[in-house]
Short mmCIF file of C-alpha atoms (C1' of nucleotides) in Angstrom, two decimals:
data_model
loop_
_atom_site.label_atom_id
_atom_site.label_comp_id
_atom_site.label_asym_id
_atom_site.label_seq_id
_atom_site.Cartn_x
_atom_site.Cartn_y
_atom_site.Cartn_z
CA UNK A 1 -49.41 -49.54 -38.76
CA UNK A 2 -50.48 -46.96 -41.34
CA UNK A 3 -51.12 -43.62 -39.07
CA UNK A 4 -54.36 -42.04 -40.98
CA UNK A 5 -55.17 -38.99 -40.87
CA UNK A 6 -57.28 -38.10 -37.88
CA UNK A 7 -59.79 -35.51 -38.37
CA UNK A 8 -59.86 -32.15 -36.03
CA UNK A 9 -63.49 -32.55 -35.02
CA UNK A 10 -62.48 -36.62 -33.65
CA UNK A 11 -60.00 -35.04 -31.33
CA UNK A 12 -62.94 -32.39 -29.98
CA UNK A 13 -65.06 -34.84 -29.45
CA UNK A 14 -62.30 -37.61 -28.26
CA UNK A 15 -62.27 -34.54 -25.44
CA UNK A 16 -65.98 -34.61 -24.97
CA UNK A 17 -65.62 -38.30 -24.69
CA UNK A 18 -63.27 -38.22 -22.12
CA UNK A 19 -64.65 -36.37 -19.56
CA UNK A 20 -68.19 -38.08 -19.81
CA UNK A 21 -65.86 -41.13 -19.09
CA UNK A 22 -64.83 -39.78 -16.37
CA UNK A 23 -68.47 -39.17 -14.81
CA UNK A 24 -69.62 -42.08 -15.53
CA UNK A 25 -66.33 -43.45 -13.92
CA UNK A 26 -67.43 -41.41 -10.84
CA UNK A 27 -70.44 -42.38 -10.55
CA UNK A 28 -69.48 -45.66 -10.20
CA UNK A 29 -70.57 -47.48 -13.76
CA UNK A 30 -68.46 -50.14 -14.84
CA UNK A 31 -69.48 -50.16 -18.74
CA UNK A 32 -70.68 -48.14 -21.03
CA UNK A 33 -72.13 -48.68 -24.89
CA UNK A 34 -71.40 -47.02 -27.81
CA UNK A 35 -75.03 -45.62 -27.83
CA UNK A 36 -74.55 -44.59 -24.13
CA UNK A 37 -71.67 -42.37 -24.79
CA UNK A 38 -73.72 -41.06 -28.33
CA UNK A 39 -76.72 -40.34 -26.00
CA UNK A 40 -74.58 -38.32 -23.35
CA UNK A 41 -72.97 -36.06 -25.45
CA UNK A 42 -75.06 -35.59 -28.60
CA UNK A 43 -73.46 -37.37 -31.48
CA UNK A 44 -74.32 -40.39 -32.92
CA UNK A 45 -73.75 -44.34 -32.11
CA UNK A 46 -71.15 -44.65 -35.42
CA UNK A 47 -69.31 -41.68 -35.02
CA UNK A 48 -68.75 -42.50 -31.88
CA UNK A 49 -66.76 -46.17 -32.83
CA UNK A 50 -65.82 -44.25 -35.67
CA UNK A 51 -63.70 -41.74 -33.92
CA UNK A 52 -62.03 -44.66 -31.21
CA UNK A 53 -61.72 -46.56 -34.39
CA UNK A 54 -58.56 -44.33 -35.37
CA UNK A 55 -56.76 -45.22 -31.93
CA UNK A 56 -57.49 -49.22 -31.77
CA UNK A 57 -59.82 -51.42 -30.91
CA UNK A 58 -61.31 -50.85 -26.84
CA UNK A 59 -64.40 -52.01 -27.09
CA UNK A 60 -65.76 -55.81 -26.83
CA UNK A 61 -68.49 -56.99 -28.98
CA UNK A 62 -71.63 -57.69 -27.60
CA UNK A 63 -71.01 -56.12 -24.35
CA UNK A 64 -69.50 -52.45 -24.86
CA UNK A 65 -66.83 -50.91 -23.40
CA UNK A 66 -65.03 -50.86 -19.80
CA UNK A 67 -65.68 -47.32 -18.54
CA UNK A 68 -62.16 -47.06 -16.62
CA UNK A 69 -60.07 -48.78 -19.43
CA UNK A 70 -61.67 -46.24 -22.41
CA UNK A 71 -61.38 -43.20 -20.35
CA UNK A 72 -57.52 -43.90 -19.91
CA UNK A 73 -57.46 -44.86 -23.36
CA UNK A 74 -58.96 -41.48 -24.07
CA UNK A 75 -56.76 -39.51 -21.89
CA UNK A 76 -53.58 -41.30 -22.90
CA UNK A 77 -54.14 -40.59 -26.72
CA UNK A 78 -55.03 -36.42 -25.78
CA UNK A 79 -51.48 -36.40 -23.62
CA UNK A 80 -53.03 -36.01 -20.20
CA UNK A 81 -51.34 -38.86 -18.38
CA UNK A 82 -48.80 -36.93 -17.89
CA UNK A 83 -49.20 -32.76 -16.22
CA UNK A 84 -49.27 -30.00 -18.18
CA UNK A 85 -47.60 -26.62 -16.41
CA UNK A 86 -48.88 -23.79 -18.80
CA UNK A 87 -47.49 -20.04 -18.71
CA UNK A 88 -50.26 -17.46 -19.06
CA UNK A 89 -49.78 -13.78 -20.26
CA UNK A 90 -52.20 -11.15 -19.25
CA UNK A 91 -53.28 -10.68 -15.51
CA UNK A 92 -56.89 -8.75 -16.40
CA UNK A 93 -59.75 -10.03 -15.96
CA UNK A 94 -59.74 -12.48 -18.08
CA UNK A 95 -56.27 -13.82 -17.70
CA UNK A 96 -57.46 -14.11 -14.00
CA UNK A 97 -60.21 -16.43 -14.63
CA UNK A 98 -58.60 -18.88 -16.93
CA UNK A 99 -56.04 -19.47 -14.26
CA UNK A 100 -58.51 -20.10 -11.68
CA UNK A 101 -60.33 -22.10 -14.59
CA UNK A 102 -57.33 -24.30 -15.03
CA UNK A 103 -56.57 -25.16 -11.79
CA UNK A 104 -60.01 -25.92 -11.13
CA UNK A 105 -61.20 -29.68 -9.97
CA UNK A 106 -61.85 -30.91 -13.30
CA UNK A 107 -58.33 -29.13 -14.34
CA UNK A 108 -57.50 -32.58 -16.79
CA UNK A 109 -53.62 -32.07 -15.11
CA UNK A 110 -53.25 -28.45 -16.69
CA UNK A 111 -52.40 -25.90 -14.01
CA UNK A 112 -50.93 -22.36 -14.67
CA UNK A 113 -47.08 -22.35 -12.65
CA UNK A 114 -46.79 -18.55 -13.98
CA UNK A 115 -48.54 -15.11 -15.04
CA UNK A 116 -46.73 -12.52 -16.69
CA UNK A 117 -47.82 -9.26 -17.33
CA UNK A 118 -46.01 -6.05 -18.20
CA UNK A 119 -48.00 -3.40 -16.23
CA UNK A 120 -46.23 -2.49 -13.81
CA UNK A 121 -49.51 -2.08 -11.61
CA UNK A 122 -50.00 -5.87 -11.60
CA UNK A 123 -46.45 -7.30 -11.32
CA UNK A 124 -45.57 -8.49 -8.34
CA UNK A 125 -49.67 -8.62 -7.36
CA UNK A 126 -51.17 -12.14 -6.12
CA UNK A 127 -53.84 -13.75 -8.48
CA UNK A 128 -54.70 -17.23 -6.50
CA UNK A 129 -51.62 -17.98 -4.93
CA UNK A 130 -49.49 -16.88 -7.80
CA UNK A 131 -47.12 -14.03 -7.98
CA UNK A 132 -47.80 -11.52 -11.20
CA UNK A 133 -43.70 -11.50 -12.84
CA UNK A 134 -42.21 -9.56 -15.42
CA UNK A 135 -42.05 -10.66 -18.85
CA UNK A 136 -37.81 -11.17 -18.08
CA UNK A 137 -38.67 -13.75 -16.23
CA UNK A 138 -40.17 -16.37 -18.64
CA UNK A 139 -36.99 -18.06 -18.98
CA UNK A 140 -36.46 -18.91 -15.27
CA UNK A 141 -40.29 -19.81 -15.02
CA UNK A 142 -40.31 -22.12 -18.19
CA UNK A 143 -36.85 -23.62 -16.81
CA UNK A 144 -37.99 -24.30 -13.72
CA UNK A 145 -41.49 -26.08 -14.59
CA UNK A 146 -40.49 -27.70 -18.08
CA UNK A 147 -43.83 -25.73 -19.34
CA UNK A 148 -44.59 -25.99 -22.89
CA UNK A 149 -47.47 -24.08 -23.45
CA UNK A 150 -48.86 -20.25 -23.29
CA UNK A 151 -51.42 -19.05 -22.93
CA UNK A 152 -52.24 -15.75 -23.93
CA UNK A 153 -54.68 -13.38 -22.53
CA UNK A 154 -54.08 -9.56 -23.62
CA UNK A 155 -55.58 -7.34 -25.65
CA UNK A 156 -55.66 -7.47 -29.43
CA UNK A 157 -52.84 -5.08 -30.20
CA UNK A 158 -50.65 -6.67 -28.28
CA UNK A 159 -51.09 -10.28 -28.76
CA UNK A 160 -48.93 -10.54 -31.41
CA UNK A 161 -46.24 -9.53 -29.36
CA UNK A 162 -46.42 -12.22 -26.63
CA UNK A 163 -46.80 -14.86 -28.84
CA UNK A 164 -43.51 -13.85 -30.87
CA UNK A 165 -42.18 -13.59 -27.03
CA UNK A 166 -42.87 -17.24 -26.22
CA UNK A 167 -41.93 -18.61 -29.30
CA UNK A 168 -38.36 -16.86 -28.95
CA UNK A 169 -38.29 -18.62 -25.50
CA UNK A 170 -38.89 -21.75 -26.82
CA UNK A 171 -42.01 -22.83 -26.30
CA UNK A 172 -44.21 -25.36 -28.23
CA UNK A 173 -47.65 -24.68 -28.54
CA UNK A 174 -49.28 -21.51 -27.95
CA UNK A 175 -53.44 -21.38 -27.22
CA UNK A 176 -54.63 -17.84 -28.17
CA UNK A 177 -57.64 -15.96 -26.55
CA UNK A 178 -57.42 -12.68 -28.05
CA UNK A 179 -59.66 -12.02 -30.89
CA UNK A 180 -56.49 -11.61 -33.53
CA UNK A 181 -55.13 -14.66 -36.02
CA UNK A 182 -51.85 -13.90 -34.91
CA UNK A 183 -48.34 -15.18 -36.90
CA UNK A 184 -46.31 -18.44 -35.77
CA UNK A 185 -43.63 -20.63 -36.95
CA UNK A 186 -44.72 -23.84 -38.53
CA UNK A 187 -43.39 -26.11 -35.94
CA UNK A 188 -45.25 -23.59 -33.15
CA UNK A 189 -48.42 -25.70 -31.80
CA UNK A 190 -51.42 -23.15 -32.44
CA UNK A 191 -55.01 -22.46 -31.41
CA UNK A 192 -57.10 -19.57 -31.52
CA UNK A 193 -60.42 -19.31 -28.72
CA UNK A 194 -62.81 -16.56 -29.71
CA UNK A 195 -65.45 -16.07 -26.98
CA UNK A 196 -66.97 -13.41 -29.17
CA UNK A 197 -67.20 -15.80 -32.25
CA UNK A 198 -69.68 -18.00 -29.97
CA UNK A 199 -72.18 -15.68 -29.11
CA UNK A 200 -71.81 -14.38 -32.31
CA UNK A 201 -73.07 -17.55 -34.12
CA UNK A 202 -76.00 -17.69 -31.43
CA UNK A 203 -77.31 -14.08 -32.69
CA UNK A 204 -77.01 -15.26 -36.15
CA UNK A 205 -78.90 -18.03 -35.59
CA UNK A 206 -81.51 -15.59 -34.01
CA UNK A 207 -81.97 -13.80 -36.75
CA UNK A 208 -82.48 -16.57 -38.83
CA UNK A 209 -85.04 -18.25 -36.94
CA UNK A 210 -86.64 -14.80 -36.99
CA UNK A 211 -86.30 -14.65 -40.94
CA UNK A 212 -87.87 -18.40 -41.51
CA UNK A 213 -90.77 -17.21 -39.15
CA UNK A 214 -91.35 -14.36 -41.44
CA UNK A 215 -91.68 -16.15 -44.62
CA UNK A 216 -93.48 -19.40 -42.76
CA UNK A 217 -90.53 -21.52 -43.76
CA UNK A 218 -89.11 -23.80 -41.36
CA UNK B 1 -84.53 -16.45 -53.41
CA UNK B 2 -83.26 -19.90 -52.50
CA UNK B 3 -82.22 -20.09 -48.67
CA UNK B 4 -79.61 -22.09 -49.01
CA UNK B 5 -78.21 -24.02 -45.79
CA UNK B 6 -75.28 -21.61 -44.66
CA UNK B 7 -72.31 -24.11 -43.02
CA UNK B 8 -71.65 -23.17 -39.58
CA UNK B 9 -68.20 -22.94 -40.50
CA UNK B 10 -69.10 -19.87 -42.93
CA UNK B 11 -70.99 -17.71 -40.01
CA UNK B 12 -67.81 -18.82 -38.05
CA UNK B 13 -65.59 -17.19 -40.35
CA UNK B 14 -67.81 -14.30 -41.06
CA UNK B 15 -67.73 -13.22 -37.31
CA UNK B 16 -64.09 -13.30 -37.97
CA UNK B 17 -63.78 -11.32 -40.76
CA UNK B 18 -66.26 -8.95 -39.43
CA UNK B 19 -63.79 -8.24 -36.89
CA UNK B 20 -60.58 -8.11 -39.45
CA UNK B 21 -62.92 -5.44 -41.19
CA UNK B 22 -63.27 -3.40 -38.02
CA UNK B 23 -59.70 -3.30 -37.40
CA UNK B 24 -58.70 -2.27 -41.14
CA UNK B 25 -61.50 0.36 -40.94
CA UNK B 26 -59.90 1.61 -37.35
CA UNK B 27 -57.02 1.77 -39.78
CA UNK B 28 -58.85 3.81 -42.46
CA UNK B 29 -58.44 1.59 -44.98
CA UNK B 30 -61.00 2.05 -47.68
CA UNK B 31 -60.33 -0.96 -49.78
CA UNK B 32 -59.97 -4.63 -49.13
CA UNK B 33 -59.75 -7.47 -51.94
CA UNK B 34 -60.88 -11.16 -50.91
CA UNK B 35 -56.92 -12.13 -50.83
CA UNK B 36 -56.17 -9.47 -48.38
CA UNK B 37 -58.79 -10.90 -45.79
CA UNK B 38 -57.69 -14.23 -46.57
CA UNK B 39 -54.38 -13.54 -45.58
CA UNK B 40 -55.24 -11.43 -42.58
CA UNK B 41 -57.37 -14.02 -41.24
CA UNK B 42 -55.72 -17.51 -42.44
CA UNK B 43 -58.03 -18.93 -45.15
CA UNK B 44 -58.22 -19.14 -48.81
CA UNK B 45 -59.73 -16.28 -50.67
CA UNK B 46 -62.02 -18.27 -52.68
CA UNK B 47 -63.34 -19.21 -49.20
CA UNK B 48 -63.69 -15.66 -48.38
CA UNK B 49 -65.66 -15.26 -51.73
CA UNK B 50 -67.65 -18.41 -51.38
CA UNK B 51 -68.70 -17.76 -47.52
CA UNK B 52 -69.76 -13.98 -48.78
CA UNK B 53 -71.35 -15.05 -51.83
CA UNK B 54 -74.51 -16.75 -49.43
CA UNK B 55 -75.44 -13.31 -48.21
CA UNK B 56 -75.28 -11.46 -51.58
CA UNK B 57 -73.18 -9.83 -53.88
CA UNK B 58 -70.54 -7.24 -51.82
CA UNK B 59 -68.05 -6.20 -53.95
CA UNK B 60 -66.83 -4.84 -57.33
CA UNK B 61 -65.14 -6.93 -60.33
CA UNK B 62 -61.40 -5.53 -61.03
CA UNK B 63 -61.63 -3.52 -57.46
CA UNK B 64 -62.67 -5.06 -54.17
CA UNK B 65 -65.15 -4.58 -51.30
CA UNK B 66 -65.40 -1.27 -49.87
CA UNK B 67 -64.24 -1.97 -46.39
CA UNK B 68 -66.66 -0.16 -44.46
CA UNK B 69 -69.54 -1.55 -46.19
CA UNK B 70 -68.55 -4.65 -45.62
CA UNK B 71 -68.11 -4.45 -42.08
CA UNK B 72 -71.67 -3.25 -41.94
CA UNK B 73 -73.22 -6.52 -43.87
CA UNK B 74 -71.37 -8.59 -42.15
CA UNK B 75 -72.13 -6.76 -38.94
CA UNK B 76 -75.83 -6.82 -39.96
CA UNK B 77 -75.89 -10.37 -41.06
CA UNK B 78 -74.94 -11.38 -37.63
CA UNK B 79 -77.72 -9.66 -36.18
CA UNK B 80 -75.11 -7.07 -34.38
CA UNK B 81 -76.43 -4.05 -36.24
CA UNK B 82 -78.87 -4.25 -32.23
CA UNK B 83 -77.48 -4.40 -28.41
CA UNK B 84 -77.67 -7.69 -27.16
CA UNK B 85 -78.48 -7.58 -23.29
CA UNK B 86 -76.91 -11.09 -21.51
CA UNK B 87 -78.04 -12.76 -18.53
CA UNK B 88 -75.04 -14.44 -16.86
CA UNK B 89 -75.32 -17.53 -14.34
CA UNK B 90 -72.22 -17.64 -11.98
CA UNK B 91 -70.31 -15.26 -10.30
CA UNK B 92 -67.18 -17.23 -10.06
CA UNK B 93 -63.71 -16.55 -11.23
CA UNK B 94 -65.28 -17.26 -14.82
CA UNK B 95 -68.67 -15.92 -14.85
CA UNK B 96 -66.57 -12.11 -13.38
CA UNK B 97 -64.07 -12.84 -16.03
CA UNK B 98 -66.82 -13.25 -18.82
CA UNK B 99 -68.71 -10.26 -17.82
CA UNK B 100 -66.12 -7.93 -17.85
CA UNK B 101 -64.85 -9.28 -21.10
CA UNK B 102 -68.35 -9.00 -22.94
CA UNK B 103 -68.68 -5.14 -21.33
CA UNK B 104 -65.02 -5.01 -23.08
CA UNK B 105 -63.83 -2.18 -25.89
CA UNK B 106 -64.50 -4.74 -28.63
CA UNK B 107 -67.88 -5.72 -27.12
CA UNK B 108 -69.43 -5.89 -30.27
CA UNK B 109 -72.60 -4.73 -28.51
CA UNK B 110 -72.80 -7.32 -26.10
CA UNK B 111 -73.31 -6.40 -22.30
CA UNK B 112 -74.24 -8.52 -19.15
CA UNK B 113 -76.58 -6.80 -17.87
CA UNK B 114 -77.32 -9.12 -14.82
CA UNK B 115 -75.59 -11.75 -13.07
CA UNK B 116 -76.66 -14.32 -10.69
CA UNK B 117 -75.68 -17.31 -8.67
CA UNK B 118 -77.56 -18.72 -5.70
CA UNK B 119 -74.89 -18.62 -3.58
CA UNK B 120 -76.10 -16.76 -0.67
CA UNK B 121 -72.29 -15.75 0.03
CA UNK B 122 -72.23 -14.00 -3.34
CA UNK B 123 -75.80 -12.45 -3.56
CA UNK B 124 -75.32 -8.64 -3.28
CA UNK B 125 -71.97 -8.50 -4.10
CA UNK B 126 -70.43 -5.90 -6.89
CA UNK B 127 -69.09 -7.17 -10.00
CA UNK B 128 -67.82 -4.57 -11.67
CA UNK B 129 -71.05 -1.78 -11.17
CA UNK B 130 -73.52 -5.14 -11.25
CA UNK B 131 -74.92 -6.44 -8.25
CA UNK B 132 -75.26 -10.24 -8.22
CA UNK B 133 -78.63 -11.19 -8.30
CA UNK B 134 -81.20 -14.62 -6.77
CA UNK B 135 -82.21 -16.66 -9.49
CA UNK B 136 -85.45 -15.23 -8.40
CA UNK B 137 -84.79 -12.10 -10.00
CA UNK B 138 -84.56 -13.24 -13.15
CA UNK B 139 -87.93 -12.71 -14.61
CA UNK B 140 -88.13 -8.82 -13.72
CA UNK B 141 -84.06 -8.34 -15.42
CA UNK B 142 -85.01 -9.97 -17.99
CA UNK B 143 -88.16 -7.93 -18.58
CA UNK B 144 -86.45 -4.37 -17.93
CA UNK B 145 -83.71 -5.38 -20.38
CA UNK B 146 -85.25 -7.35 -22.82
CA UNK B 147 -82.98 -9.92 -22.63
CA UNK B 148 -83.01 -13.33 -24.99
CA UNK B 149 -79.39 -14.90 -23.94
CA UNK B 150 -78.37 -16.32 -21.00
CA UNK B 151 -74.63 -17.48 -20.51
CA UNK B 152 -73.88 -20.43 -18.59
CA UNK B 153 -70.87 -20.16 -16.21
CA UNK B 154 -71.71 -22.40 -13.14
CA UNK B 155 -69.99 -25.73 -12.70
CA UNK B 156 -71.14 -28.95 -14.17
CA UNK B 157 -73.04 -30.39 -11.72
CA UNK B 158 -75.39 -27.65 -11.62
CA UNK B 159 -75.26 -26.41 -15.35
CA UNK B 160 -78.47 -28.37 -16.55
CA UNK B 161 -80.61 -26.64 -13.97
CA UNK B 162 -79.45 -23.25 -14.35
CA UNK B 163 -80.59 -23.97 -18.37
CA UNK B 164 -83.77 -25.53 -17.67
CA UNK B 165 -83.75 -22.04 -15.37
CA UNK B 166 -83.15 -19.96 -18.32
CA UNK B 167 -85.61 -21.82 -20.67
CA UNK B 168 -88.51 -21.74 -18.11
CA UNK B 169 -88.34 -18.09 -17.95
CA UNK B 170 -88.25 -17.13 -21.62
CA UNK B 171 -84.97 -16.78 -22.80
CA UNK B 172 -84.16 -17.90 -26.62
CA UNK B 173 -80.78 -18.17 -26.70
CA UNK B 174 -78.24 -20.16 -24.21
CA UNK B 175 -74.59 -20.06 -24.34
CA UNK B 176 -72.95 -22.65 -21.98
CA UNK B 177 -69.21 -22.52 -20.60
CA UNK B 178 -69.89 -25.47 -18.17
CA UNK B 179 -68.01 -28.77 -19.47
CA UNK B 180 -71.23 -31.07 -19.46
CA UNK B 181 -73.68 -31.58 -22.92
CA UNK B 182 -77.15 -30.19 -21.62
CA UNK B 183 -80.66 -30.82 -22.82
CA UNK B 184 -82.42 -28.06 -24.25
CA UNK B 185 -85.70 -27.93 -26.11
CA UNK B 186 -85.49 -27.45 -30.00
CA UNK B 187 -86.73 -24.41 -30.14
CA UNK B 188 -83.94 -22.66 -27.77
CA UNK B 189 -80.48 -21.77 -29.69
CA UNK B 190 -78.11 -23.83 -28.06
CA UNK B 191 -74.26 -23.67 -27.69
CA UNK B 192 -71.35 -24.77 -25.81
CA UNK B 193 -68.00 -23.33 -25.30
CA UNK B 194 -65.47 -26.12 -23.76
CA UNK B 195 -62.19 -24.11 -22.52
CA UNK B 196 -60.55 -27.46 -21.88
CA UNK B 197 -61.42 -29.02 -25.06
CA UNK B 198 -58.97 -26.34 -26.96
CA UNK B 199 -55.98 -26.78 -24.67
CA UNK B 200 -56.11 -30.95 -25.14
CA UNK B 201 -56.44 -30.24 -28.78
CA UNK B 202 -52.87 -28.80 -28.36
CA UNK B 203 -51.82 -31.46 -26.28
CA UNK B 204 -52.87 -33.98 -28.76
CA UNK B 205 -50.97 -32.09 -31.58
CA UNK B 206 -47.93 -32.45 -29.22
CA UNK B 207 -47.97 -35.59 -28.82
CA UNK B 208 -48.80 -36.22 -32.24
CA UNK B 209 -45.95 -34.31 -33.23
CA UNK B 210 -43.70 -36.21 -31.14
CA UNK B 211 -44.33 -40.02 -32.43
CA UNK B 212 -43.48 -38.45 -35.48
CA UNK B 213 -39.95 -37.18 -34.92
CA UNK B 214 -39.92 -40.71 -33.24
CA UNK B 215 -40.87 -42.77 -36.71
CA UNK B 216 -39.22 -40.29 -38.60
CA UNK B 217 -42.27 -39.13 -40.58
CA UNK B 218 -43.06 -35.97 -41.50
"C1'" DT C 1 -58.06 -1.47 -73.71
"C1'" DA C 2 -55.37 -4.23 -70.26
"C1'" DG C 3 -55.24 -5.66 -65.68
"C1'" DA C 4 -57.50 -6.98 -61.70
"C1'" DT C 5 -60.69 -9.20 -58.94
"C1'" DT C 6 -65.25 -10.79 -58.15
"C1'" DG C 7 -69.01 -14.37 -58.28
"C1'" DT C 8 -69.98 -18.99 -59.47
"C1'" DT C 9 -69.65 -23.57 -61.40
"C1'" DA C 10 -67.46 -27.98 -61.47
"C1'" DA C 11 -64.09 -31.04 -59.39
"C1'" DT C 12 -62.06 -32.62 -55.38
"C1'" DC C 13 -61.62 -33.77 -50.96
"C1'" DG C 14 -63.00 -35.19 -46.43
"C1'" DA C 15 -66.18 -36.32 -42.92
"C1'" DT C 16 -70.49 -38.47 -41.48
"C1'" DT C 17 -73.91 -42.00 -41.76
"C1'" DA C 18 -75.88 -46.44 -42.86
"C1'" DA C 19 -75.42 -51.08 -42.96
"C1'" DC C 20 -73.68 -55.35 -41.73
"C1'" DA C 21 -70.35 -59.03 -40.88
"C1'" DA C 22 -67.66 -60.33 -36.94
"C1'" DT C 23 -67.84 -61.89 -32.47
"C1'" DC C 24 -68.58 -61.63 -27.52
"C1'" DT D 1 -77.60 -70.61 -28.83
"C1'" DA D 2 -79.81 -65.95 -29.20
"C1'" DG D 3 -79.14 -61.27 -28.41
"C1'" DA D 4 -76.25 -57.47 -28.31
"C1'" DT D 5 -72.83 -54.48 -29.75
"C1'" DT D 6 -68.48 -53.64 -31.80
"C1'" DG D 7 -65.36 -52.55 -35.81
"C1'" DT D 8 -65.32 -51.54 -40.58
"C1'" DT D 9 -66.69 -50.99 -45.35
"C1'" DA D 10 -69.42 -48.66 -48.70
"C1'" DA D 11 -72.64 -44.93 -49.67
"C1'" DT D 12 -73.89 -40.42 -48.81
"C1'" DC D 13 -73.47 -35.99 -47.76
"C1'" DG D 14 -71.31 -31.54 -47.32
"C1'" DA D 15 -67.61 -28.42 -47.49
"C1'" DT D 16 -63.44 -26.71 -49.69
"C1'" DT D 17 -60.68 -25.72 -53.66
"C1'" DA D 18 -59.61 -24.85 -58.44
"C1'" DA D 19 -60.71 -22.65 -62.41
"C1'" DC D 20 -62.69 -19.32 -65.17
"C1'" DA D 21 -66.23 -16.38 -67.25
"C1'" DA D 22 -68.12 -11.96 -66.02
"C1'" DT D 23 -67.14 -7.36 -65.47
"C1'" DC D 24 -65.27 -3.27 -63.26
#
DNA sequence: TAGATTGTTAATCGATTAACAATC
DNA sequence: TAGATTGTTAATCGATTAACAATC
């Protein structure tokens, strides 16, 4: 078996993939094409087989594939047959919302066990039905749910901090919401989520389609 | 002047050093070379050069780019050297979270300047010092404030409509947080932002990671 | 001038698409 | 069998990297 290579953008849209699975699973359809899938989420028919291609062979020729059997294909080869406890830093706003976000109904088996925070104004608060701790106690937390991954949701100037804070306690991937590339060791998991950077690339994109107006290009 | 096709990936990047360049100019550094942004951001400096070199010519031969400059072109090539008034569909956890985020200190001139949700339970409410609006409302917010992007934060089931919502009255520009693909015409700017999609990215690395220690390959 | 760093071209690398044989 | 659709190879396309001449 000669593991190749599998590219970033087959794993985003193995995601993508996986969830229209598991509408299509919900409403009840049994299989499902390769143009099908293409069609729902916006990519085309090859790249589609192309990406499942890396994993094996799910499909049958002729006929397509089994919706049930390809989304727990799917969600085995992401990780997600098994739960994932995550430990989120930063109880503003935003911190708030992602761990309402993850323990939403579509939560994929993520769900925050934890929120840390070192105001002192928020420890000890509820968020959800969570208690707001002290950074101290990110040992006992990560002990006591096996959790694996952070999530970090403070400010800029302070990010770097946390994330040097979970790695020392051990854990393995880290997914990063504050608008800083921030420094981990090699064997540290890591991911960086910019909601600025989105909107960003929409305004630019404005302005272009502004620009090719002007000069009647298109 | 040839318009060449700029790679997503570049305006990506940009947004991020445009940001790297705010902080070193916060700083009061005057100077920056293309290997210092490459290393505070993670890339290669001929990337940095390359992705710069689309827009124009920025910098000086044997010295550098003049930090504050920079920040400006890359500011204006974004189409942030303007406010950009947002419309924002939801008032859940995630549509409060977003709008206090985008009305944060590194706003980057983006502000909600309405948000709405047709849930009668939530109409009226404060969020922050907005009130949540109908969907009714829409045209005359949009007309006070000029607005041309709508953000998406309603669950999947209702997403599309909330975008064919947006489209019907006017807006240009629609970023979407819901996890579903939606159908917009051409001639809207389109974009989604998967929160979930990130965190099984890590999860895949982890496993990935693992059935390597297993096989003993690096 | 010598040293430094940009801007740009050419070479490499990787990902997507097209096409089709395999096969249900 | 005929029609449909997968899995995969080859061709294309695009983006990144390496290298270096230009020039401050």
């Amino acid at each position: 078996m000669k593991t190749q290579r599998v590219p970033e953008a087959t794993i985003n849209r193995l995601s993508v993939y996986s969830r229209f699975l598991e509408r299509l699973d919900e409403k009840g359809i049994i299989t499902v094409s390769s143009n099908d899938i293409a069609e729902g989420v916006g990519v085309s028919p090859p790249q589609v087989r192309k990406d499942l291609a890396y994993f094996g062979e799910f499909g049958t020729r002729g006929v397509g594939y089994n919706v049930q059997d390809l989304m727990r294909y799917t969600l085995k080869i992401l990780g997600l047959n098994e739960p994932w406890p995550l430990l989120l830093v930063g109880a503003g706003n935003l911190g708030i919302a992602l761990s309402s976000y993850y323990r939403g109904f579509n939560n994929r088996g993520f769900s925050v066990v934890g929120i840390f925070d070192n105001d002192l104004n928020k420890i000890g608060r509820k968020v959800g039905n969570l208690d707001v701790y002290p950074p101290e106690m990110m040992p006992e937390i990560i002990n006591k749910h096996g959790v694996r991954v952070g999530v970090i949701a403070v400010p800029a100037k302070t990010a770097q901090d946390v994330a040097d804070l979970m790695v020392k306690n051990g854990l393995d991937a880290i997914l990063n919401f504050a608008p800083v590339s921030l420094n981990v060791p090699d064997h540290i998991v890591y991911r960086n989520v910019d909601l600025s950077v989105n909107l960003e690339i929409l305004t630019f994109n404005l302005g272009l389609r502004e620009s090719q107006i002007d000069t009647g290009n298109l």
